[in-house]
Coordinates of C-alpha atoms and ligand atoms in Angstrom, one line a residue:
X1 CA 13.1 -9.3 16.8
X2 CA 15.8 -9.4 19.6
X3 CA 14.5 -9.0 22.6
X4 CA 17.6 -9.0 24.9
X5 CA 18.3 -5.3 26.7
X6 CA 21.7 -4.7 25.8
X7 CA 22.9 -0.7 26.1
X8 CA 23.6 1.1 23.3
X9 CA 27.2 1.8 23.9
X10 CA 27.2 -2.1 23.1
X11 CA 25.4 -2.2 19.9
X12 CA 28.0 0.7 18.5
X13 CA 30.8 -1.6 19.4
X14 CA 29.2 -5.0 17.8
X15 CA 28.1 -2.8 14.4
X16 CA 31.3 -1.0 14.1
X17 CA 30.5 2.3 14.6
X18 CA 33.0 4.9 15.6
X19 CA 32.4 7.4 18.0
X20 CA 32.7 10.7 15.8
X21 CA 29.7 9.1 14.3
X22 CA 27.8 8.5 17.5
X23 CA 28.5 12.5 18.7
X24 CA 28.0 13.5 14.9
X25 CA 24.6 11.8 15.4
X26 CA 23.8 13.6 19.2
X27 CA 24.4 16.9 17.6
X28 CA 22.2 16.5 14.7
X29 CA 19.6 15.0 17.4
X30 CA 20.2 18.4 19.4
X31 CA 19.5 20.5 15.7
X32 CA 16.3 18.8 15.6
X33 CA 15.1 19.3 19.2
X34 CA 16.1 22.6 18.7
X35 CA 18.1 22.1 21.8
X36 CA 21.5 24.2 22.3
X37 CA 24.7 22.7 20.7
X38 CA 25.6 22.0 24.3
X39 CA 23.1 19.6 24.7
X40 CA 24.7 17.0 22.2
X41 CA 27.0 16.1 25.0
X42 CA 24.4 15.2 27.7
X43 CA 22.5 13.4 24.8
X44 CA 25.3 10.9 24.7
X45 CA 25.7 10.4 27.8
X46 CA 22.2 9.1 28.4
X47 CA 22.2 7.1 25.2
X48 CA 25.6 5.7 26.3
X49 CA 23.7 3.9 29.6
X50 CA 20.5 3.2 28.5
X51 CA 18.7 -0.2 28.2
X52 CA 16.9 -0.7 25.0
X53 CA 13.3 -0.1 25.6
X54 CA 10.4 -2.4 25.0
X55 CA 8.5 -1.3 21.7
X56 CA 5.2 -2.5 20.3
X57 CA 4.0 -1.2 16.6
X58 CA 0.7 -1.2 15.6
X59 CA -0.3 -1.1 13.0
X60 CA -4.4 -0.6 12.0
X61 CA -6.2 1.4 9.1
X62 CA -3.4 2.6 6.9
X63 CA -1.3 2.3 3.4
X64 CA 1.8 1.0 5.9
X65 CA 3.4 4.1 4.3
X66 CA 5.0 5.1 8.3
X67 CA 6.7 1.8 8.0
X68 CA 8.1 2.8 4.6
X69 CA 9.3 5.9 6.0
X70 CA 10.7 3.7 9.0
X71 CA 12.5 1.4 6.9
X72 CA 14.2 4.3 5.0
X73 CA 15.8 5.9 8.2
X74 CA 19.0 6.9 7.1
X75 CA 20.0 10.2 8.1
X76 CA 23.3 9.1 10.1
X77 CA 23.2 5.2 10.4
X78 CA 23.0 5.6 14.3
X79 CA 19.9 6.9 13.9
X80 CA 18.5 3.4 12.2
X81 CA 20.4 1.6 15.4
X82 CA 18.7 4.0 17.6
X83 CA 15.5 2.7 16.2
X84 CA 16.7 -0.7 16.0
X85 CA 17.9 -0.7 20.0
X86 CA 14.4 0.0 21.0
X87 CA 13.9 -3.8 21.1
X88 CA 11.2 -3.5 19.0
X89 CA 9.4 -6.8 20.1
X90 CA 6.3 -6.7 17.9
X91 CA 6.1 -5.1 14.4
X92 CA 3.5 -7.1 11.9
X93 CA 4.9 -5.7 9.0
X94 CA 8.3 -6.4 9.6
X95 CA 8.7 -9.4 12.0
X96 CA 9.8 -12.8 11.1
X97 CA 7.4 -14.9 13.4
X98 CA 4.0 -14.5 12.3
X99 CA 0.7 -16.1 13.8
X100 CA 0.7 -17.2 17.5
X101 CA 4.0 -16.7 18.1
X102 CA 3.2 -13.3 16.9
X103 CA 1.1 -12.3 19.1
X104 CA 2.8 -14.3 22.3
X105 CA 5.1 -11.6 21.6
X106 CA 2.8 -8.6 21.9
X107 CA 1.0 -10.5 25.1
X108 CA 4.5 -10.9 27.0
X109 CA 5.4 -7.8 26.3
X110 CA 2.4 -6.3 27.2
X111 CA 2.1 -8.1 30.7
X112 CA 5.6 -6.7 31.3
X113 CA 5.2 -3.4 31.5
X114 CA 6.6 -0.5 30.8
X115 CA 7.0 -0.4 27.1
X116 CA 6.5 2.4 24.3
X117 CA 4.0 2.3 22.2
X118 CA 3.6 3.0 18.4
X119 CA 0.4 3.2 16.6
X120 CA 0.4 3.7 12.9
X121 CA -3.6 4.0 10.9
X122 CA -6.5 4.8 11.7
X123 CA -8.6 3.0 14.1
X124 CA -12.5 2.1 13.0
X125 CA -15.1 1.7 15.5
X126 CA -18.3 1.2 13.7
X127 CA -20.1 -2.0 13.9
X128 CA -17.8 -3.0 16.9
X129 CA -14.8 -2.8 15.2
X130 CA -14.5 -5.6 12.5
X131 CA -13.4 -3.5 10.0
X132 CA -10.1 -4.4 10.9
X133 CA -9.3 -7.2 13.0
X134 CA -5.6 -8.8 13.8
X135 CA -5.5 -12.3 14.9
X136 CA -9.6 -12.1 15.7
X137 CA -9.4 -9.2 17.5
X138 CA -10.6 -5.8 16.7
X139 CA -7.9 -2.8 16.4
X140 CA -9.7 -0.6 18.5
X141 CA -9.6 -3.5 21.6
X142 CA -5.9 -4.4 20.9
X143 CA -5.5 -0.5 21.2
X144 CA -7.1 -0.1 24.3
X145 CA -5.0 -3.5 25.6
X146 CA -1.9 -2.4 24.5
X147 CA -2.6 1.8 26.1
X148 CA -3.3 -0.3 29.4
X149 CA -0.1 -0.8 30.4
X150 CA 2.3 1.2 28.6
X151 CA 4.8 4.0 29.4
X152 CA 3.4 6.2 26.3
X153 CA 2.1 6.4 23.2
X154 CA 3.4 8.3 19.7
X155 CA 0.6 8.3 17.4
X156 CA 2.7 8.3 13.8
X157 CA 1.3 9.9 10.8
X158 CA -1.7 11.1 9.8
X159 CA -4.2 8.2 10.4
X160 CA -3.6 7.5 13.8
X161 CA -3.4 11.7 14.4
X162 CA -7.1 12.1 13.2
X163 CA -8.1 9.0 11.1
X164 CA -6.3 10.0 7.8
X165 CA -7.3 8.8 4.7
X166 CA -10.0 6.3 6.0
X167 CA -11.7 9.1 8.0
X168 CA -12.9 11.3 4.6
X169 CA -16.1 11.8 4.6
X170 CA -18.3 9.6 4.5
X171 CA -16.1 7.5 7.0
X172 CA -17.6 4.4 6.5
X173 CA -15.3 2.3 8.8
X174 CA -15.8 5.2 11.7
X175 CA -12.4 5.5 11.7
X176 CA -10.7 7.5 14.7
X177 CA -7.3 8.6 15.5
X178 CA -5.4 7.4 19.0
X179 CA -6.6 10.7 21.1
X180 CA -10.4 9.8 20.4
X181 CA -10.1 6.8 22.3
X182 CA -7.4 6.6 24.2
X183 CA -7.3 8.7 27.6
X184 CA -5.3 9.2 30.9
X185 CA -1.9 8.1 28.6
X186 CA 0.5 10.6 27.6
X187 CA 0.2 10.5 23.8
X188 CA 2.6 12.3 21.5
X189 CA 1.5 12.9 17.7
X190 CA 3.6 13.2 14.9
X191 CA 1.4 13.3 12.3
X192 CA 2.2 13.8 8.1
X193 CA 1.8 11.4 5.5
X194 CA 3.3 10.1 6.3
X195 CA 6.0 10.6 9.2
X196 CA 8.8 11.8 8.7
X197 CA 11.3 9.1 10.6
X198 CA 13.7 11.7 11.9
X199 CA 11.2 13.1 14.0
X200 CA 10.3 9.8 15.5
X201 CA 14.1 9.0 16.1
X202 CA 14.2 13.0 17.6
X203 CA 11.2 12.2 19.9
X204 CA 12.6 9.0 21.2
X205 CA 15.5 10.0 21.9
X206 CA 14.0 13.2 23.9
X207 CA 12.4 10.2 26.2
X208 CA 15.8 8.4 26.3
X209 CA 17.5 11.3 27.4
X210 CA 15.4 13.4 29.6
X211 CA 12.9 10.8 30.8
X212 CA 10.4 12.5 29.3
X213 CA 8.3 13.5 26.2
X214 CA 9.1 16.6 24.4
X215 CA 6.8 19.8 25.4
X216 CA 3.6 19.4 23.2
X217 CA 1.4 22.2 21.3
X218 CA -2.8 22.0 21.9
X219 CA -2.9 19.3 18.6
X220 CA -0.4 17.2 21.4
X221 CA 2.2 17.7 18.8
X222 CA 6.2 18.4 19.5
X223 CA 7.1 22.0 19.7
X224 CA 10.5 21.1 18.4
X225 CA 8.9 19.6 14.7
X226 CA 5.9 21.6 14.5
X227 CA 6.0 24.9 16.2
X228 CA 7.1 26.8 13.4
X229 CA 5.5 27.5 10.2
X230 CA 6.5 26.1 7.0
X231 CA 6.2 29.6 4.5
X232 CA 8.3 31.0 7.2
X233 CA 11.2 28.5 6.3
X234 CA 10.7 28.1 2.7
X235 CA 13.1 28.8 -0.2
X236 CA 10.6 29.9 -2.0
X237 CA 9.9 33.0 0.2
X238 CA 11.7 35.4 -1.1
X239 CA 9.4 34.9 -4.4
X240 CA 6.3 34.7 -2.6
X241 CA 7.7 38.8 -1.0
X242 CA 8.4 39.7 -4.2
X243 CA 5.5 39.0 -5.9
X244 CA 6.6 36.0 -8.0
X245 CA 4.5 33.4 -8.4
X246 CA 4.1 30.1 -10.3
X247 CA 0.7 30.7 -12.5
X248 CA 0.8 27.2 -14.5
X249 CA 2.5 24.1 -13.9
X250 CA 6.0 24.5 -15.9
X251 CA 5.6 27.7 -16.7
X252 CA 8.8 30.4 -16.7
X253 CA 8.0 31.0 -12.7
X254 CA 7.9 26.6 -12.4
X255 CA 10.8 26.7 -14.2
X256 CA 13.0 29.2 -11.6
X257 CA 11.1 28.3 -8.6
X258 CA 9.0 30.5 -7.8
X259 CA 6.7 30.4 -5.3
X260 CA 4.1 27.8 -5.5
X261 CA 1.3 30.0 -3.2
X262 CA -1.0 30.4 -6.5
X263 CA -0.7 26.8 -7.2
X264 CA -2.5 26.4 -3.6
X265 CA 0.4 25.6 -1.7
X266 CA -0.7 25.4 2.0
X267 CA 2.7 26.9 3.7
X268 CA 1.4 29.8 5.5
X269 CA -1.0 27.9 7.2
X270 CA 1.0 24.5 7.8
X271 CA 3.1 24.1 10.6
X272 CA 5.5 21.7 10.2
X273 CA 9.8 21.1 10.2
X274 CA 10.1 19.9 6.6
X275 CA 12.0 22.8 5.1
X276 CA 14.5 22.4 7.6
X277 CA 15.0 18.7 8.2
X278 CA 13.7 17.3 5.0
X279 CA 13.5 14.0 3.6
X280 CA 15.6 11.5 1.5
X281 CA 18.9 12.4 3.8
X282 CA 18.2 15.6 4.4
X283 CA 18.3 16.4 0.4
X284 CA 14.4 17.0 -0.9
X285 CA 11.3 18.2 0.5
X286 CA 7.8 18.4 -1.8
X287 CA 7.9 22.5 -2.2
X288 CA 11.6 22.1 -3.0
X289 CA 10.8 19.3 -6.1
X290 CA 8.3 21.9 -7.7
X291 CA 4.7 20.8 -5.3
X292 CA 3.0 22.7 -2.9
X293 CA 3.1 21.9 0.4
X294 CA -1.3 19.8 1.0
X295 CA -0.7 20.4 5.0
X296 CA -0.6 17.0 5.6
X297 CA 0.5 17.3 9.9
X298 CA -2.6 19.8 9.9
X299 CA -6.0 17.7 11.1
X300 CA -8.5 17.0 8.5
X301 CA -5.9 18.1 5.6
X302 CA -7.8 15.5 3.2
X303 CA -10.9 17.8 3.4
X304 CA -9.1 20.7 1.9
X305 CA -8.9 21.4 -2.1
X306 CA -4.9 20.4 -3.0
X307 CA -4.8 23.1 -5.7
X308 CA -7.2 26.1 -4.2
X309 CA -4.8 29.1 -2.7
X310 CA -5.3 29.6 1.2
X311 CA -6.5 33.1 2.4
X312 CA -3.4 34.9 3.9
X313 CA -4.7 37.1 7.0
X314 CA -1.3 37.5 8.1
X315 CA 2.1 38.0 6.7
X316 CA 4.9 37.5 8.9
X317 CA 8.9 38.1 8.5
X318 CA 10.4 35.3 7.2
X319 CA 12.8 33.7 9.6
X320 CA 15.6 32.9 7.3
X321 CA 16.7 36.4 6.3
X322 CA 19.6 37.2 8.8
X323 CA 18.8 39.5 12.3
X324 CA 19.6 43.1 12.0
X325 CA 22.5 43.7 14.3
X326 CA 24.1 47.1 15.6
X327 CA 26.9 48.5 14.1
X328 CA 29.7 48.7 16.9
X329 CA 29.7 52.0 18.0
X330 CA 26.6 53.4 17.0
X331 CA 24.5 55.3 18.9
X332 CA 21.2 53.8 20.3
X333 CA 19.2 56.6 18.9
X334 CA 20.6 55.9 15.7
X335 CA 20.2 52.2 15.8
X336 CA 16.5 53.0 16.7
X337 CA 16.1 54.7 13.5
X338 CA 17.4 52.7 11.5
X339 CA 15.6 49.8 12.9
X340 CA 12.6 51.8 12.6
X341 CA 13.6 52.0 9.1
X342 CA 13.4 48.4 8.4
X343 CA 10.4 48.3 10.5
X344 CA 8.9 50.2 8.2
X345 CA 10.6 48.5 4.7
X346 CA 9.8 45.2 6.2
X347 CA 6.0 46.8 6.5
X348 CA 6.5 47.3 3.1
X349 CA 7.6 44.4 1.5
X350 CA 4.9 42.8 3.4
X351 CA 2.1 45.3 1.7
X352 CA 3.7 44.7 -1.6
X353 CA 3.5 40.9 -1.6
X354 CA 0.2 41.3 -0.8
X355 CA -0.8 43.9 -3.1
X356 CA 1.0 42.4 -5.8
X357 CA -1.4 39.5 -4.9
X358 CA -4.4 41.7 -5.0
X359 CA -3.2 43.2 -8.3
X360 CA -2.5 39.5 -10.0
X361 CA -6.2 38.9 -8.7
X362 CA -8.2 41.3 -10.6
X363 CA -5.7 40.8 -13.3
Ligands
SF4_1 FE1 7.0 28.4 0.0 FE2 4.5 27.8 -0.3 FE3 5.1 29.9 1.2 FE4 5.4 30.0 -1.5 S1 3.5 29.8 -0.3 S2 6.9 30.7 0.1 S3 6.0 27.9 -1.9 S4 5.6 27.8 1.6

């Protein structure tokens, strides 16, 4: 762990990396933010100037699959230097010193101040904690340590969102996510499970840029990864509004992917950027390799069945067919009818997705 506080305008020169790749990078950051195109340049300039900032993992009740996903950051390589310039002075997983020197490293850092914060599991309070315990201390005190001096926390994955896996019932452990004991912090969550990295590297550099955390829905979760819904964004849609569904796993409808809604895929009530951003370099996403989507940024997602469908109350337009735009010199009138028109076939194609639902019901 270096723990020098070089810029990163100085880390792109020492690594060899040009600087197409560093505005290629700020304009894919931009995408993610859902930012305009414009804002790529005043992302650079901020990442040009500033100081690496302090870090501290944690890491409590979990399967260490965050880290995984951390380790396998490689959507342009700046974003791996991006996480890598955070001077991340204490990681257990992946640190060389271990033992005291370890933690000497989490205490300085600590007592300095103004560092980030990353917590990553679940953290059990039941019989005073000693469900899990790091160096003879209990998670749930190094937490509150750690929260006590820190700039802000970000809460990856599901565990540390809600307690995850080691929360199902009968949550032996007691195990709790960040917000249930943690207060008077500001505390980002970007659950899933696990994270997906390039919303981590989207959030921080939010913070690196504009000095603050991106705005945040009730569940204290980015607008900019989860404030759209996932069937909204799916390539399966189109399917699901015609009435074409998957009935058995590799069937015909498996076979030309079709949409997985019968198979209990949880899109229309999951909110969530994964159709969009994706995983493995932007390439795959679980609907898109033939699975449907288990909900897993939604809280308690472990409690519902994988494979049971979800009741639909509400169908709404999918956002990936293209905007109906005015033919130049048409009247409005006309362009009100018309657009009362597709009102009115969209109203349709709604009805039949759902009656064809209906129908395949009773069948
Ligand atoms: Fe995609 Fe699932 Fe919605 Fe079907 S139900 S369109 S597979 S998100």
């Amino acid at each position: 762990m270096n723990r020098s506080r070089s810029t990163l305008t100085e880390e792109l020169g020492k690594r060899g990396l040009t600087r197409r790749e560093f505005l290629k990078f700020c304009t894919v950051m931009a995408g993610i933010l859902a930012l305009p195109a414009t804002s790529a340049s005043k992302i650079a300039r901020a990442l040009e100037k500033v100081q690496r900032p302090p870090v501290i993992w944690l890491e409590f009740q979990d399967c260490a699959g965050c880290t995984e996903s951390l380790l396998r950051a490689n959507r342009p390589s700046v974003a791996e230097l991006v996480l890598d310039v955070l001077s991340l002075n204490y990681h257990e997983t992946i640190m060389t010193p271990s033992g005291r020197s370890a933690e000497k490293s989490l205490e300085d850092t600590i007592k300095e101040g103004g560092y980030l914060t990353i917590v990553e599991g679940s953290i059990p309070v039941n019989d005073d904690g000693i469900y899990c315990c790091i160096g003879g201390r209990s998670a749930v005190d190094i937490l509150k340590e750690a929260a006590s001096n820190t700039a802000a926390i970000i809460a990856v994955g599901a565990c540390a969102f809600y307690g995850g896996w080691p929360a199902t019932s009968p949550n032996p452990t007691g195990a709790r996510g960040v917000k249930d004991i943690i207060s008077g912090v500001p505390i980002v969550n970007l659950p899933g499970c696990p994270l997906n990295v390039d919303n981590l590297t989207a959030t921080v550099v939010h913070y690196l840029t504009f000095k603050e955390l991106p705005a945040l829905d009730d569940l204290g979760r980015p607008l900019f990864a989860y404030g759209r819904r996932i069937h909204d964004n799916c390539e399966r849609r189109g399917h699901f509004d015609a009435g074409e569904f998957v009935e058995a796993w590799g069937d015909e409808g498996h076979r030309k992917g079709w949409c997985l809604y019968k198979m209990g895929c949880k899109g229309p009530i999951a909110f969530q950027n994964c159709p969009t951003i994706r995983w493995n370099e932007g390439t795959s996403w679980p609907v898109g390799a033939g699975h449907g989507c288990i909900a897993c940024a939604a809280p308690n997602f472990w409690e519902h069945h994988a494979y049971e469908p979800v009741p639909i109350h509400q169908v709404t337009p999918s956002v990936t067919y293209p905007p109906v735009q005015p033919l130049a010199g048409m009247s409005p009138i006309t362009t009100g009818v018309i657009g009362a028109a597709v009102g009115v076939a969209a109203g349709v194609a709604g009805a039949v997705a759902v009656h064809q639902l209906a129908e395949k019901k009773e069948e």
